[in-house]
JSON list of C-alpha atoms in Angstrom, two decimals:
[
{"chain": "O", "resi": 1, "resn": "MET", "atom": "CA", "xyz": [-9.91, -26.74, -5.00]},
{"chain": "O", "resi": 2, "resn": "ASP", "atom": "CA", "xyz": [-7.45, -29.54, -5.58]},
{"chain": "O", "resi": 3, "resn": "ASN", "atom": "CA", "xyz": [-4.84, -27.43, -7.31]},
{"chain": "O", "resi": 4, "resn": "PRO", "atom": "CA", "xyz": [-3.05, -24.95, -4.97]},
{"chain": "O", "resi": 5, "resn": "SER", "atom": "CA", "xyz": [-2.15, -22.63, -7.87]},
{"chain": "O", "resi": 6, "resn": "GLU", "atom": "CA", "xyz": [-5.88, -22.33, -8.67]},
{"chain": "O", "resi": 7, "resn": "TYR", "atom": "CA", "xyz": [-6.46, -21.12, -5.10]},
{"chain": "O", "resi": 8, "resn": "VAL", "atom": "CA", "xyz": [-3.70, -18.52, -5.45]},
{"chain": "O", "resi": 9, "resn": "LYS", "atom": "CA", "xyz": [-5.28, -17.14, -8.64]},
{"chain": "O", "resi": 10, "resn": "ARG", "atom": "CA", "xyz": [-8.84, -17.07, -7.33]},
{"chain": "O", "resi": 11, "resn": "GLY", "atom": "CA", "xyz": [-8.17, -15.98, -3.78]},
{"chain": "O", "resi": 12, "resn": "TRP", "atom": "CA", "xyz": [-10.53, -16.37, -0.87]},
{"chain": "O", "resi": 13, "resn": "SER", "atom": "CA", "xyz": [-14.21, -17.09, -1.34]},
{"chain": "O", "resi": 14, "resn": "ARG", "atom": "CA", "xyz": [-16.87, -14.79, 0.08]},
{"chain": "O", "resi": 15, "resn": "GLU", "atom": "CA", "xyz": [-17.60, -17.32, 2.80]},
{"chain": "O", "resi": 16, "resn": "GLN", "atom": "CA", "xyz": [-13.93, -17.64, 3.77]},
{"chain": "O", "resi": 17, "resn": "ILE", "atom": "CA", "xyz": [-13.68, -13.87, 4.13]},
{"chain": "O", "resi": 18, "resn": "LYS", "atom": "CA", "xyz": [-16.86, -13.65, 6.18]},
{"chain": "O", "resi": 19, "resn": "ALA", "atom": "CA", "xyz": [-15.74, -16.57, 8.38]},
{"chain": "O", "resi": 20, "resn": "ALA", "atom": "CA", "xyz": [-12.37, -14.90, 9.00]},
{"chain": "O", "resi": 21, "resn": "LEU", "atom": "CA", "xyz": [-14.18, -11.71, 9.99]},
{"chain": "O", "resi": 22, "resn": "ARG", "atom": "CA", "xyz": [-16.51, -13.66, 12.31]},
{"chain": "O", "resi": 23, "resn": "ASP", "atom": "CA", "xyz": [-13.43, -15.21, 13.96]},
{"chain": "O", "resi": 24, "resn": "LYS", "atom": "CA", "xyz": [-12.40, -11.63, 14.83]},
{"chain": "O", "resi": 25, "resn": "ASP", "atom": "CA", "xyz": [-15.96, -10.81, 16.05]},
{"chain": "O", "resi": 26, "resn": "TYR", "atom": "CA", "xyz": [-16.86, -8.69, 13.02]},
{"chain": "O", "resi": 27, "resn": "SER", "atom": "CA", "xyz": [-19.48, -8.91, 10.30]},
{"chain": "O", "resi": 28, "resn": "LEU", "atom": "CA", "xyz": [-19.84, -6.94, 7.08]},
{"chain": "O", "resi": 29, "resn": "ALA", "atom": "CA", "xyz": [-22.72, -5.03, 8.67]},
{"chain": "O", "resi": 30, "resn": "SER", "atom": "CA", "xyz": [-20.74, -4.20, 11.81]},
{"chain": "O", "resi": 31, "resn": "LEU", "atom": "CA", "xyz": [-17.87, -2.92, 9.66]},
{"chain": "O", "resi": 32, "resn": "ALA", "atom": "CA", "xyz": [-20.28, -0.68, 7.74]},
{"chain": "O", "resi": 33, "resn": "ARG", "atom": "CA", "xyz": [-21.56, 0.78, 11.00]},
{"chain": "O", "resi": 34, "resn": "GLN", "atom": "CA", "xyz": [-18.09, 1.20, 12.49]},
{"chain": "O", "resi": 35, "resn": "TYR", "atom": "CA", "xyz": [-16.64, 2.92, 9.42]},
{"chain": "O", "resi": 36, "resn": "ASN", "atom": "CA", "xyz": [-19.76, 5.00, 8.59]},
{"chain": "O", "resi": 37, "resn": "LYS", "atom": "CA", "xyz": [-20.32, 3.30, 5.25]},
{"chain": "O", "resi": 38, "resn": "GLY", "atom": "CA", "xyz": [-23.54, 2.32, 3.54]},
{"chain": "O", "resi": 39, "resn": "ARG", "atom": "CA", "xyz": [-24.94, -1.06, 4.54]},
{"chain": "O", "resi": 40, "resn": "THR", "atom": "CA", "xyz": [-23.85, -2.71, 1.27]},
{"chain": "O", "resi": 41, "resn": "TYR", "atom": "CA", "xyz": [-20.38, -1.13, 1.05]},
{"chain": "O", "resi": 42, "resn": "PHE", "atom": "CA", "xyz": [-18.42, -4.10, 2.38]},
{"chain": "O", "resi": 43, "resn": "THR", "atom": "CA", "xyz": [-20.57, -6.60, 0.49]},
{"chain": "O", "resi": 44, "resn": "THR", "atom": "CA", "xyz": [-19.59, -4.75, -2.68]},
{"chain": "O", "resi": 45, "resn": "VAL", "atom": "CA", "xyz": [-15.91, -4.93, -1.67]},
{"chain": "O", "resi": 46, "resn": "LEU", "atom": "CA", "xyz": [-16.17, -8.72, -1.92]},
{"chain": "O", "resi": 47, "resn": "ASP", "atom": "CA", "xyz": [-17.19, -8.42, -5.59]},
{"chain": "O", "resi": 48, "resn": "ARG", "atom": "CA", "xyz": [-15.46, -5.30, -6.90]},
{"chain": "O", "resi": 49, "resn": "PRO", "atom": "CA", "xyz": [-12.12, -3.62, -6.26]},
{"chain": "O", "resi": 50, "resn": "MET", "atom": "CA", "xyz": [-12.51, -0.95, -3.60]},
{"chain": "O", "resi": 51, "resn": "ARG", "atom": "CA", "xyz": [-9.04, -0.41, -2.18]},
{"chain": "O", "resi": 52, "resn": "HIS", "atom": "CA", "xyz": [-10.07, 1.29, 1.05]},
{"chain": "O", "resi": 53, "resn": "GLY", "atom": "CA", "xyz": [-12.58, -1.43, 1.94]},
{"chain": "O", "resi": 54, "resn": "GLU", "atom": "CA", "xyz": [-10.15, -4.18, 0.93]},
{"chain": "O", "resi": 55, "resn": "LYS", "atom": "CA", "xyz": [-7.53, -2.71, 3.25]},
{"chain": "O", "resi": 56, "resn": "ILE", "atom": "CA", "xyz": [-9.95, -2.48, 6.18]},
{"chain": "O", "resi": 57, "resn": "ILE", "atom": "CA", "xyz": [-11.02, -6.11, 5.79]},
{"chain": "O", "resi": 58, "resn": "ALA", "atom": "CA", "xyz": [-7.45, -7.36, 5.30]},
{"chain": "O", "resi": 59, "resn": "ASP", "atom": "CA", "xyz": [-6.16, -5.39, 8.32]},
{"chain": "O", "resi": 60, "resn": "ILE", "atom": "CA", "xyz": [-8.84, -6.90, 10.55]},
{"chain": "O", "resi": 61, "resn": "ILE", "atom": "CA", "xyz": [-8.10, -10.41, 9.29]},
{"chain": "O", "resi": 62, "resn": "GLY", "atom": "CA", "xyz": [-4.36, -9.77, 9.59]},
{"chain": "O", "resi": 63, "resn": "VAL", "atom": "CA", "xyz": [-3.20, -10.35, 6.01]},
{"chain": "O", "resi": 64, "resn": "HIS", "atom": "CA", "xyz": [-2.31, -8.22, 2.98]},
{"chain": "O", "resi": 65, "resn": "PRO", "atom": "CA", "xyz": [-5.25, -7.57, 0.60]},
{"chain": "O", "resi": 66, "resn": "SER", "atom": "CA", "xyz": [-3.32, -9.33, -2.18]},
{"chain": "O", "resi": 67, "resn": "GLU", "atom": "CA", "xyz": [-3.60, -12.58, -0.22]},
{"chain": "O", "resi": 68, "resn": "ILE", "atom": "CA", "xyz": [-7.40, -12.34, -0.17]},
{"chain": "O", "resi": 69, "resn": "TRP", "atom": "CA", "xyz": [-7.83, -10.93, -3.71]},
{"chain": "O", "resi": 70, "resn": "PRO", "atom": "CA", "xyz": [-4.70, -11.97, -5.68]},
{"chain": "O", "resi": 71, "resn": "ALA", "atom": "CA", "xyz": [-6.35, -11.29, -9.06]},
{"chain": "O", "resi": 72, "resn": "ARG", "atom": "CA", "xyz": [-6.67, -7.61, -8.09]},
{"chain": "O", "resi": 73, "resn": "TYR", "atom": "CA", "xyz": [-2.98, -7.19, -7.21]},
{"chain": "O", "resi": 74, "resn": "GLY", "atom": "CA", "xyz": [0.32, -7.62, -9.01]},
{"chain": "O", "resi": 75, "resn": "SER", "atom": "CA", "xyz": [3.17, -9.85, -7.86]},
{"chain": "O", "resi": 76, "resn": "ASP", "atom": "CA", "xyz": [4.65, -6.80, -6.10]},
{"chain": "O", "resi": 77, "resn": "GLY", "atom": "CA", "xyz": [1.52, -6.45, -3.96]},
{"chain": "O", "resi": 78, "resn": "ARG", "atom": "CA", "xyz": [0.42, -3.23, -5.66]},
{"chain": "O", "resi": 79, "resn": "PRO", "atom": "CA", "xyz": [-3.16, -2.90, -6.97]},
{"chain": "O", "resi": 80, "resn": "LEU", "atom": "CA", "xyz": [-3.69, -3.58, -10.66]},
{"chain": "O", "resi": 81, "resn": "GLN", "atom": "CA", "xyz": [-5.34, -0.83, -12.68]},
{"chain": "O", "resi": 82, "resn": "GLY", "atom": "CA", "xyz": [-7.64, -0.70, -15.70]},
{"chain": "O", "resi": 83, "resn": "ARG", "atom": "CA", "xyz": [-7.10, -3.29, -18.39]},
{"chain": "O", "resi": 84, "resn": "PHE", "atom": "CA", "xyz": [-5.09, -5.54, -16.11]},
{"chain": "O", "resi": 85, "resn": "LEU", "atom": "CA", "xyz": [-8.08, -6.22, -13.87]},
{"chain": "O", "resi": 86, "resn": "PRO", "atom": "CA", "xyz": [-10.09, -9.37, -14.44]},
{"chain": "O", "resi": 87, "resn": "GLU", "atom": "CA", "xyz": [-13.20, -8.66, -16.52]},
{"chain": "O", "resi": 88, "resn": "ASN", "atom": "CA", "xyz": [-15.65, -8.75, -13.59]},
{"chain": "O", "resi": 89, "resn": "ASP", "atom": "CA", "xyz": [-13.44, -6.42, -11.49]},
{"chain": "O", "resi": 90, "resn": "ARG", "atom": "CA", "xyz": [-13.06, -3.61, -14.03]},
{"chain": "O", "resi": 91, "resn": "PRO", "atom": "CA", "xyz": [-14.34, -0.22, -12.94]},
{"chain": "O", "resi": 92, "resn": "SER", "atom": "CA", "xyz": [-17.20, 1.34, -14.86]},
{"chain": "O", "resi": 93, "resn": "LYS", "atom": "CA", "xyz": [-16.39, 3.62, -17.79]},
{"chain": "O", "resi": 94, "resn": "GLU", "atom": "CA", "xyz": [-17.43, 6.61, -15.69]},
{"chain": "O", "resi": 95, "resn": "ALA", "atom": "CA", "xyz": [-15.06, 5.60, -12.87]},
{"chain": "O", "resi": 96, "resn": "ALA", "atom": "CA", "xyz": [-12.24, 5.09, -15.39]},
{"chain": "O", "resi": 97, "resn": "ARG", "atom": "CA", "xyz": [-12.88, 8.58, -16.84]},
{"chain": "O", "resi": 98, "resn": "GLN", "atom": "CA", "xyz": [-12.75, 10.06, -13.35]},
{"chain": "O", "resi": 99, "resn": "VAL", "atom": "CA", "xyz": [-9.37, 8.40, -12.66]},
{"chain": "O", "resi": 100, "resn": "GLN", "atom": "CA", "xyz": [-7.98, 9.71, -15.95]},
{"chain": "O", "resi": 101, "resn": "SER", "atom": "CA", "xyz": [-9.26, 13.20, -15.15]},
{"chain": "O", "resi": 102, "resn": "ASP", "atom": "CA", "xyz": [-7.68, 13.06, -11.67]},
{"chain": "O", "resi": 103, "resn": "GLU", "atom": "CA", "xyz": [-4.38, 11.89, -13.16]},
{"chain": "O", "resi": 104, "resn": "ARG", "atom": "CA", "xyz": [-4.36, 14.80, -15.63]},
{"chain": "O", "resi": 105, "resn": "LYS", "atom": "CA", "xyz": [-5.01, 17.27, -12.83]},
{"chain": "O", "resi": 106, "resn": "ALA", "atom": "CA", "xyz": [-2.16, 15.80, -10.77]},
{"chain": "O", "resi": 107, "resn": "SER", "atom": "CA", "xyz": [0.32, 16.17, -13.68]}
]
């Protein structure tokens, strides 16, 4: 990437994330075992927004999740929701319905 602003928009690549984890003596598989998650949980975090998994990875690397996945977070560092997510990071319709249902219950 020649343009630094392009890097900021796209965030870290899968390989950069995995290399940063290896530098800390972790792998996606070792994280899954340590946190009692399914073997593909942390692989999925690399492709889809999963706040808990993002936080675990970012904490181990030592940065805020918005530095790794800037397209998933607003300028204030808070996670983006729903229509503000990039197309490939949008939750399924079922997941969106569940969030709406939870929000109604909380009101």
